[in-house]
Every structure is written in structure tokens, then in C-alpha cells.
Amino acid sequence: MTDKKYISNYIKDFGKTIKNSETKNNNILKIYNLLIKTNPNNSVHIFGNGGSASIASHFSMDLTNNSSVKCFSYNDPALITCYSNDFKFENWISRVIKKYGKKNDILILISSSGMSKNMINGLKEAKRRKFKKIITFTGFKKNNYLNKNGDINFWVDSNKYNIIENTHQFFLLMIVDMIKKFNTK
């Protein structure tokens, strides 16, 4: 395969994945409506691993900057390494939720596999704390833990990490753009 052919196929694959994800418009609208109606006393907490952590940071900053929603991503290396060291890596997200989350907050988890232990434990802690909604963005196998146990789930039908992550980012930032277009700060 030539370099040009690879590029062409990659773009087609990504475009097809975005197009196929359009069938999830109702979930995007649910997330949008939930966010614009977020009580000012509550917050949105968003987490991801690896590239998804960068997506979480980008979404968090853009949402906070362009709306009245307080959205937090927790990608400070000191926080992650402290909680991972003291409570094990699979518990650092649940520890953050225990420390900073409160009833009726919203949780967004971005996990390509939907099977990351730290995400699963975070979801369980958010349920214990009676979060208003848990939103998941996943890929790979449809019956993954997060996709089966969240309240609003956005699953990407792909087995390629970068396609899944870019699709998550595309739709999350689309939600921010919708908020910017249809709502004021």
C-alpha cells in the first residue's frame, strides 16, 4: 500500500466512523441538554487515560470557558501519582470522586475499551455518591462495562484506538460548539 493510499483509506475510515456515529444523535442531544441545565452548584467531572486524558482536558477547558458549567479534569501528575501510590492506580479516579464529587454532579468517562479498572471504580463511586448522570464514551466491544453501566452511553463501532479517540473528541467538542452557538455564558 502506498503512503497516499494509506492516507486516503484512513480518512475514509474516520469519515465512515463519524457518519455511522450520527445514529447516536439522540445521545449527543441528551448530553447537550443535560449540560446546559446543569445546576450552578454542581460540577461535571471528566476522566480519560492516555490520549483520552488529553481529550478530557480539552473538553473541560472549552466547556468551562464557553458556558456557565464548571467542568473539571484531573490530569495533574502530582494528584494522579499521589492517589495511585497511596490507593493503587485502579482506585485513583474513585478517590478523586470521593474527595471532590457530590450528589447530583455529572461524570464523563472516556475509555476506548470501556474496561479500564480505574474508570469502572470511578463509575461505581459516582453511583454511591448519587451523581445525577454518568456519561460514557467507549469503543471496541459494545457490551463493555462502562457502556452497559452508564446512564448516557456513546459507543464507537471501531477497533482502532485513534479512530475511537478522535471520534470521541469530535463529538465532545461538537457539544461545546452547540453550547456556544445556542446558549450564552
PDB file of C-alpha atoms in Angstrom:
ATOM      1  CA  MET A   1       0.000   0.000   0.000  1.00  0.00           C
ATOM      2  CA  THR A   2       1.361   3.428  -0.889  1.00  0.00           C
ATOM      3  CA  ASP A   3       1.508   6.300   1.563  1.00  0.00           C
ATOM      4  CA  LYS A   4      -1.187   8.146  -0.385  1.00  0.00           C
ATOM      5  CA  LYS A   5      -3.434   5.086  -0.380  1.00  0.00           C
ATOM      6  CA  TYR A   6      -2.999   4.674   3.382  1.00  0.00           C
ATOM      7  CA  ILE A   7      -3.903   8.328   3.956  1.00  0.00           C
ATOM      8  CA  SER A   8      -6.932   8.044   1.709  1.00  0.00           C
ATOM      9  CA  ASN A   9      -8.133   4.857   3.431  1.00  0.00           C
ATOM     10  CA  TYR A  10      -7.562   6.342   6.889  1.00  0.00           C
ATOM     11  CA  ILE A  11      -9.629   9.426   6.063  1.00  0.00           C
ATOM     12  CA  LYS A  12     -12.387   7.243   4.604  1.00  0.00           C
ATOM     13  CA  ASP A  13     -12.363   5.032   7.715  1.00  0.00           C
ATOM     14  CA  PHE A  14     -12.600   8.039  10.037  1.00  0.00           C
ATOM     15  CA  GLY A  15     -15.330   9.643   7.929  1.00  0.00           C
ATOM     16  CA  LYS A  16     -17.295   6.384   7.886  1.00  0.00           C
ATOM     17  CA  THR A  17     -16.958   6.057  11.667  1.00  0.00           C
ATOM     18  CA  ILE A  18     -18.205   9.633  12.188  1.00  0.00           C
ATOM     19  CA  LYS A  19     -21.078   9.033   9.780  1.00  0.00           C
ATOM     20  CA  ASN A  20     -22.054   5.751  11.479  1.00  0.00           C
ATOM     21  CA  SER A  21     -21.920   7.517  14.857  1.00  0.00           C
ATOM     22  CA  GLU A  22     -24.537  10.006  13.621  1.00  0.00           C
ATOM     23  CA  THR A  23     -27.132   7.433  14.600  1.00  0.00           C
ATOM     24  CA  LYS A  24     -26.275   8.386  18.186  1.00  0.00           C
ATOM     25  CA  ASN A  25     -27.559  11.946  17.715  1.00  0.00           C
ATOM     26  CA  ASN A  26     -30.151  11.407  20.449  1.00  0.00           C
ATOM     27  CA  ASN A  27     -27.386  10.690  22.960  1.00  0.00           C
ATOM     28  CA  ILE A  28     -25.477  13.806  21.873  1.00  0.00           C
ATOM     29  CA  LEU A  29     -28.665  15.842  22.364  1.00  0.00           C
ATOM     30  CA  LYS A  30     -29.212  14.237  25.785  1.00  0.00           C
ATOM     31  CA  ILE A  31     -25.686  15.201  26.835  1.00  0.00           C
ATOM     32  CA  TYR A  32     -26.105  18.732  25.447  1.00  0.00           C
ATOM     33  CA  ASN A  33     -29.441  19.223  27.248  1.00  0.00           C
ATOM     34  CA  LEU A  34     -28.055  17.807  30.480  1.00  0.00           C
ATOM     35  CA  LEU A  35     -25.060  20.149  30.386  1.00  0.00           C
ATOM     36  CA  ILE A  36     -26.999  23.317  29.604  1.00  0.00           C
ATOM     37  CA  LYS A  37     -29.349  22.546  32.515  1.00  0.00           C
ATOM     38  CA  THR A  38     -26.558  21.795  34.996  1.00  0.00           C
ATOM     39  CA  ASN A  39     -27.210  23.423  38.349  1.00  0.00           C
ATOM     40  CA  PRO A  40     -24.551  26.076  39.111  1.00  0.00           C
ATOM     41  CA  ASN A  41     -23.970  24.363  42.474  1.00  0.00           C
ATOM     42  CA  ASN A  42     -22.941  21.161  40.719  1.00  0.00           C
ATOM     43  CA  SER A  43     -19.976  20.231  38.572  1.00  0.00           C
ATOM     44  CA  VAL A  44     -19.011  17.985  35.709  1.00  0.00           C
ATOM     45  CA  HIS A  45     -16.031  15.682  36.324  1.00  0.00           C
ATOM     46  CA  ILE A  46     -14.329  14.151  33.292  1.00  0.00           C
ATOM     47  CA  PHE A  47     -11.621  11.478  33.121  1.00  0.00           C
ATOM     48  CA  GLY A  48      -9.639   9.660  30.470  1.00  0.00           C
ATOM     49  CA  ASN A  49      -6.478   7.546  30.265  1.00  0.00           C
ATOM     50  CA  GLY A  50      -3.630   8.362  27.889  1.00  0.00           C
ATOM     51  CA  GLY A  51      -4.859  10.231  24.808  1.00  0.00           C
ATOM     52  CA  SER A  52      -8.334  10.301  26.307  1.00  0.00           C
ATOM     53  CA  ALA A  53      -6.944  12.297  29.248  1.00  0.00           C
ATOM     54  CA  SER A  54      -5.915  14.986  26.763  1.00  0.00           C
ATOM     55  CA  ILE A  55      -9.392  14.912  25.252  1.00  0.00           C
ATOM     56  CA  ALA A  56     -10.858  15.261  28.756  1.00  0.00           C
ATOM     57  CA  SER A  57      -8.669  18.309  29.437  1.00  0.00           C
ATOM     58  CA  HIS A  58      -9.572  19.923  26.117  1.00  0.00           C
ATOM     59  CA  PHE A  59     -13.298  19.368  26.616  1.00  0.00           C
ATOM     60  CA  SER A  60     -13.176  20.525  30.249  1.00  0.00           C
ATOM     61  CA  MET A  61     -11.432  23.795  29.423  1.00  0.00           C
ATOM     62  CA  ASP A  62     -13.639  24.555  26.417  1.00  0.00           C
ATOM     63  CA  LEU A  63     -16.861  23.730  28.276  1.00  0.00           C
ATOM     64  CA  THR A  64     -15.900  25.833  31.296  1.00  0.00           C
ATOM     65  CA  ASN A  65     -14.712  28.707  29.102  1.00  0.00           C
ATOM     66  CA  ASN A  66     -17.830  28.749  26.910  1.00  0.00           C
ATOM     67  CA  SER A  67     -20.644  28.078  29.366  1.00  0.00           C
ATOM     68  CA  SER A  68     -21.718  28.502  32.955  1.00  0.00           C
ATOM     69  CA  VAL A  69     -20.821  24.850  33.640  1.00  0.00           C
ATOM     70  CA  LYS A  70     -17.938  24.089  35.988  1.00  0.00           C
ATOM     71  CA  CYS A  71     -16.098  21.164  34.444  1.00  0.00           C
ATOM     72  CA  PHE A  72     -13.001  19.590  35.961  1.00  0.00           C
ATOM     73  CA  SER A  73     -10.456  17.171  34.545  1.00  0.00           C
ATOM     74  CA  TYR A  74      -7.874  15.837  36.927  1.00  0.00           C
ATOM     75  CA  ASN A  75      -4.687  15.398  34.943  1.00  0.00           C
ATOM     76  CA  ASP A  76      -2.219  16.870  37.415  1.00  0.00           C
ATOM     77  CA  PRO A  77       0.630  14.344  37.652  1.00  0.00           C
ATOM     78  CA  ALA A  78       1.029  15.014  41.388  1.00  0.00           C
ATOM     79  CA  LEU A  79      -2.624  14.173  42.043  1.00  0.00           C
ATOM     80  CA  ILE A  80      -2.591  11.049  39.875  1.00  0.00           C
ATOM     81  CA  THR A  81       0.703   9.723  41.256  1.00  0.00           C
ATOM     82  CA  CYS A  82      -0.227  10.522  44.868  1.00  0.00           C
ATOM     83  CA  TYR A  83      -3.577   8.726  44.712  1.00  0.00           C
ATOM     84  CA  SER A  84      -2.125   5.917  42.597  1.00  0.00           C
ATOM     85  CA  ASN A  85       0.704   5.397  45.045  1.00  0.00           C
ATOM     86  CA  ASP A  86      -1.462   5.586  48.161  1.00  0.00           C
ATOM     87  CA  PHE A  87      -4.584   3.802  46.869  1.00  0.00           C
ATOM     88  CA  LYS A  88      -3.399   1.887  43.743  1.00  0.00           C
ATOM     89  CA  PHE A  89      -3.806   3.053  40.153  1.00  0.00           C
ATOM     90  CA  GLU A  90      -7.176   1.342  39.720  1.00  0.00           C
ATOM     91  CA  ASN A  91      -8.563   3.486  42.573  1.00  0.00           C
ATOM     92  CA  TRP A  92      -7.228   6.952  41.802  1.00  0.00           C
ATOM     93  CA  ILE A  93     -10.371   8.109  39.943  1.00  0.00           C
ATOM     94  CA  SER A  94     -12.719   6.795  42.625  1.00  0.00           C
ATOM     95  CA  ARG A  95     -10.564   8.586  45.206  1.00  0.00           C
ATOM     96  CA  VAL A  96     -10.856  11.883  43.302  1.00  0.00           C
ATOM     97  CA  ILE A  97     -14.627  11.437  43.031  1.00  0.00           C
ATOM     98  CA  LYS A  98     -14.815  10.665  46.751  1.00  0.00           C
ATOM     99  CA  LYS A  99     -12.800  13.825  47.517  1.00  0.00           C
ATOM    100  CA  TYR A 100     -14.334  16.304  45.035  1.00  0.00           C
ATOM    101  CA  GLY A 101     -17.657  14.856  43.853  1.00  0.00           C
ATOM    102  CA  LYS A 102     -21.054  15.444  45.364  1.00  0.00           C
ATOM    103  CA  LYS A 103     -24.668  14.408  44.882  1.00  0.00           C
ATOM    104  CA  ASN A 104     -26.149  15.485  41.518  1.00  0.00           C
ATOM    105  CA  ASP A 105     -22.754  16.100  39.894  1.00  0.00           C
ATOM    106  CA  ILE A 106     -22.169  14.658  36.424  1.00  0.00           C
ATOM    107  CA  LEU A 107     -19.402  12.214  35.486  1.00  0.00           C
ATOM    108  CA  ILE A 108     -17.978  11.730  31.987  1.00  0.00           C
ATOM    109  CA  LEU A 109     -15.668   8.766  31.419  1.00  0.00           C
ATOM    110  CA  ILE A 110     -13.685   8.371  28.194  1.00  0.00           C
ATOM    111  CA  SER A 111     -12.265   4.874  27.712  1.00  0.00           C
ATOM    112  CA  SER A 112     -11.665   3.231  24.358  1.00  0.00           C
ATOM    113  CA  SER A 113     -12.090  -0.238  25.847  1.00  0.00           C
ATOM    114  CA  GLY A 114     -14.681   0.662  28.463  1.00  0.00           C
ATOM    115  CA  MET A 115     -12.917  -1.874  30.675  1.00  0.00           C
ATOM    116  CA  SER A 116     -10.261   0.186  32.492  1.00  0.00           C
ATOM    117  CA  LYS A 117     -10.349  -0.666  36.206  1.00  0.00           C
ATOM    118  CA  ASN A 118      -9.827   2.935  37.284  1.00  0.00           C
ATOM    119  CA  MET A 119     -12.816   4.034  35.169  1.00  0.00           C
ATOM    120  CA  ILE A 120     -15.013   1.187  36.432  1.00  0.00           C
ATOM    121  CA  ASN A 121     -14.187   2.028  40.042  1.00  0.00           C
ATOM    122  CA  GLY A 122     -14.846   5.711  39.343  1.00  0.00           C
ATOM    123  CA  LEU A 123     -18.267   4.859  37.907  1.00  0.00           C
ATOM    124  CA  LYS A 124     -19.106   2.790  40.986  1.00  0.00           C
ATOM    125  CA  GLU A 125     -18.068   5.601  43.334  1.00  0.00           C
ATOM    126  CA  ALA A 126     -20.136   8.145  41.392  1.00  0.00           C
ATOM    127  CA  LYS A 127     -23.170   5.881  41.782  1.00  0.00           C
ATOM    128  CA  ARG A 128     -22.517   5.615  45.535  1.00  0.00           C
ATOM    129  CA  ARG A 129     -22.338   9.403  45.728  1.00  0.00           C
ATOM    130  CA  LYS A 130     -25.626   9.656  43.783  1.00  0.00           C
ATOM    131  CA  PHE A 131     -24.304  11.573  40.801  1.00  0.00           C
ATOM    132  CA  LYS A 132     -27.107  12.845  38.584  1.00  0.00           C
ATOM    133  CA  LYS A 133     -25.790  11.160  35.420  1.00  0.00           C
ATOM    134  CA  ILE A 134     -22.840   9.095  34.292  1.00  0.00           C
ATOM    135  CA  ILE A 135     -21.880   9.568  30.650  1.00  0.00           C
ATOM    136  CA  THR A 136     -19.533   7.139  28.917  1.00  0.00           C
ATOM    137  CA  PHE A 137     -17.579   7.348  25.667  1.00  0.00           C
ATOM    138  CA  THR A 138     -16.224   3.953  24.629  1.00  0.00           C
ATOM    139  CA  GLY A 139     -15.320   1.779  21.638  1.00  0.00           C
ATOM    140  CA  PHE A 140     -14.191  -1.755  20.783  1.00  0.00           C
ATOM    141  CA  LYS A 141     -16.737  -4.249  22.176  1.00  0.00           C
ATOM    142  CA  LYS A 142     -20.225  -2.836  22.577  1.00  0.00           C
ATOM    143  CA  ASN A 143     -21.001  -4.793  25.736  1.00  0.00           C
ATOM    144  CA  ASN A 144     -18.082  -3.287  27.680  1.00  0.00           C
ATOM    145  CA  TYR A 145     -18.612  -2.482  31.365  1.00  0.00           C
ATOM    146  CA  LEU A 146     -18.899   1.302  31.019  1.00  0.00           C
ATOM    147  CA  ASN A 147     -21.273   1.117  28.060  1.00  0.00           C
ATOM    148  CA  LYS A 148     -23.526  -1.268  29.993  1.00  0.00           C
ATOM    149  CA  ASN A 149     -23.487   0.709  33.259  1.00  0.00           C
ATOM    150  CA  GLY A 150     -23.559   4.387  32.336  1.00  0.00           C
ATOM    151  CA  ASP A 151     -26.722   6.457  32.035  1.00  0.00           C
ATOM    152  CA  ILE A 152     -25.928   8.005  28.640  1.00  0.00           C
ATOM    153  CA  ASN A 153     -23.514   5.987  26.527  1.00  0.00           C
ATOM    154  CA  PHE A 154     -21.709   6.871  23.321  1.00  0.00           C
ATOM    155  CA  TRP A 155     -20.134   3.778  21.791  1.00  0.00           C
ATOM    156  CA  VAL A 156     -17.929   3.970  18.680  1.00  0.00           C
ATOM    157  CA  ASP A 157     -18.015   0.931  16.403  1.00  0.00           C
ATOM    158  CA  SER A 158     -14.287   0.603  15.741  1.00  0.00           C
ATOM    159  CA  ASN A 159     -11.308  -1.445  16.888  1.00  0.00           C
ATOM    160  CA  LYS A 160      -8.744   1.297  16.215  1.00  0.00           C
ATOM    161  CA  TYR A 161      -7.674   3.435  19.171  1.00  0.00           C
ATOM    162  CA  ASN A 162      -7.031   6.644  17.253  1.00  0.00           C
ATOM    163  CA  ILE A 163     -10.262   6.408  15.290  1.00  0.00           C
ATOM    164  CA  ILE A 164     -12.187   5.834  18.530  1.00  0.00           C
ATOM    165  CA  GLU A 165     -10.427   8.663  20.388  1.00  0.00           C
ATOM    166  CA  ASN A 166     -10.771  11.122  17.506  1.00  0.00           C
ATOM    167  CA  THR A 167     -14.466  10.280  17.226  1.00  0.00           C
ATOM    168  CA  HIS A 168     -14.913  10.880  20.966  1.00  0.00           C
ATOM    169  CA  GLN A 169     -13.151  14.220  20.658  1.00  0.00           C
ATOM    170  CA  PHE A 170     -15.162  15.191  17.572  1.00  0.00           C
ATOM    171  CA  PHE A 171     -18.494  14.678  19.329  1.00  0.00           C
ATOM    172  CA  LEU A 172     -17.454  16.137  22.695  1.00  0.00           C
ATOM    173  CA  LEU A 173     -16.200  19.318  21.036  1.00  0.00           C
ATOM    174  CA  MET A 174     -19.330  19.418  18.871  1.00  0.00           C
ATOM    175  CA  ILE A 175     -21.317  19.617  22.108  1.00  0.00           C
ATOM    176  CA  VAL A 176     -19.199  22.590  23.206  1.00  0.00           C
ATOM    177  CA  ASP A 177     -19.783  24.263  19.838  1.00  0.00           C
ATOM    178  CA  MET A 178     -23.530  23.678  20.201  1.00  0.00           C
ATOM    179  CA  ILE A 179     -23.458  25.305  23.615  1.00  0.00           C
ATOM    180  CA  LYS A 180     -21.516  28.267  22.226  1.00  0.00           C
ATOM    181  CA  LYS A 181     -23.956  28.666  19.341  1.00  0.00           C
ATOM    182  CA  PHE A 182     -27.256  28.201  21.157  1.00  0.00           C
ATOM    183  CA  ASN A 183     -26.536  29.395  24.710  1.00  0.00           C
ATOM    184  CA  THR A 184     -24.837  32.298  26.405  1.00  0.00           C
ATOM    185  CA  LYS A 185     -22.325  32.184  29.247  1.00  0.00           C
TER     186      LYS A 185
END
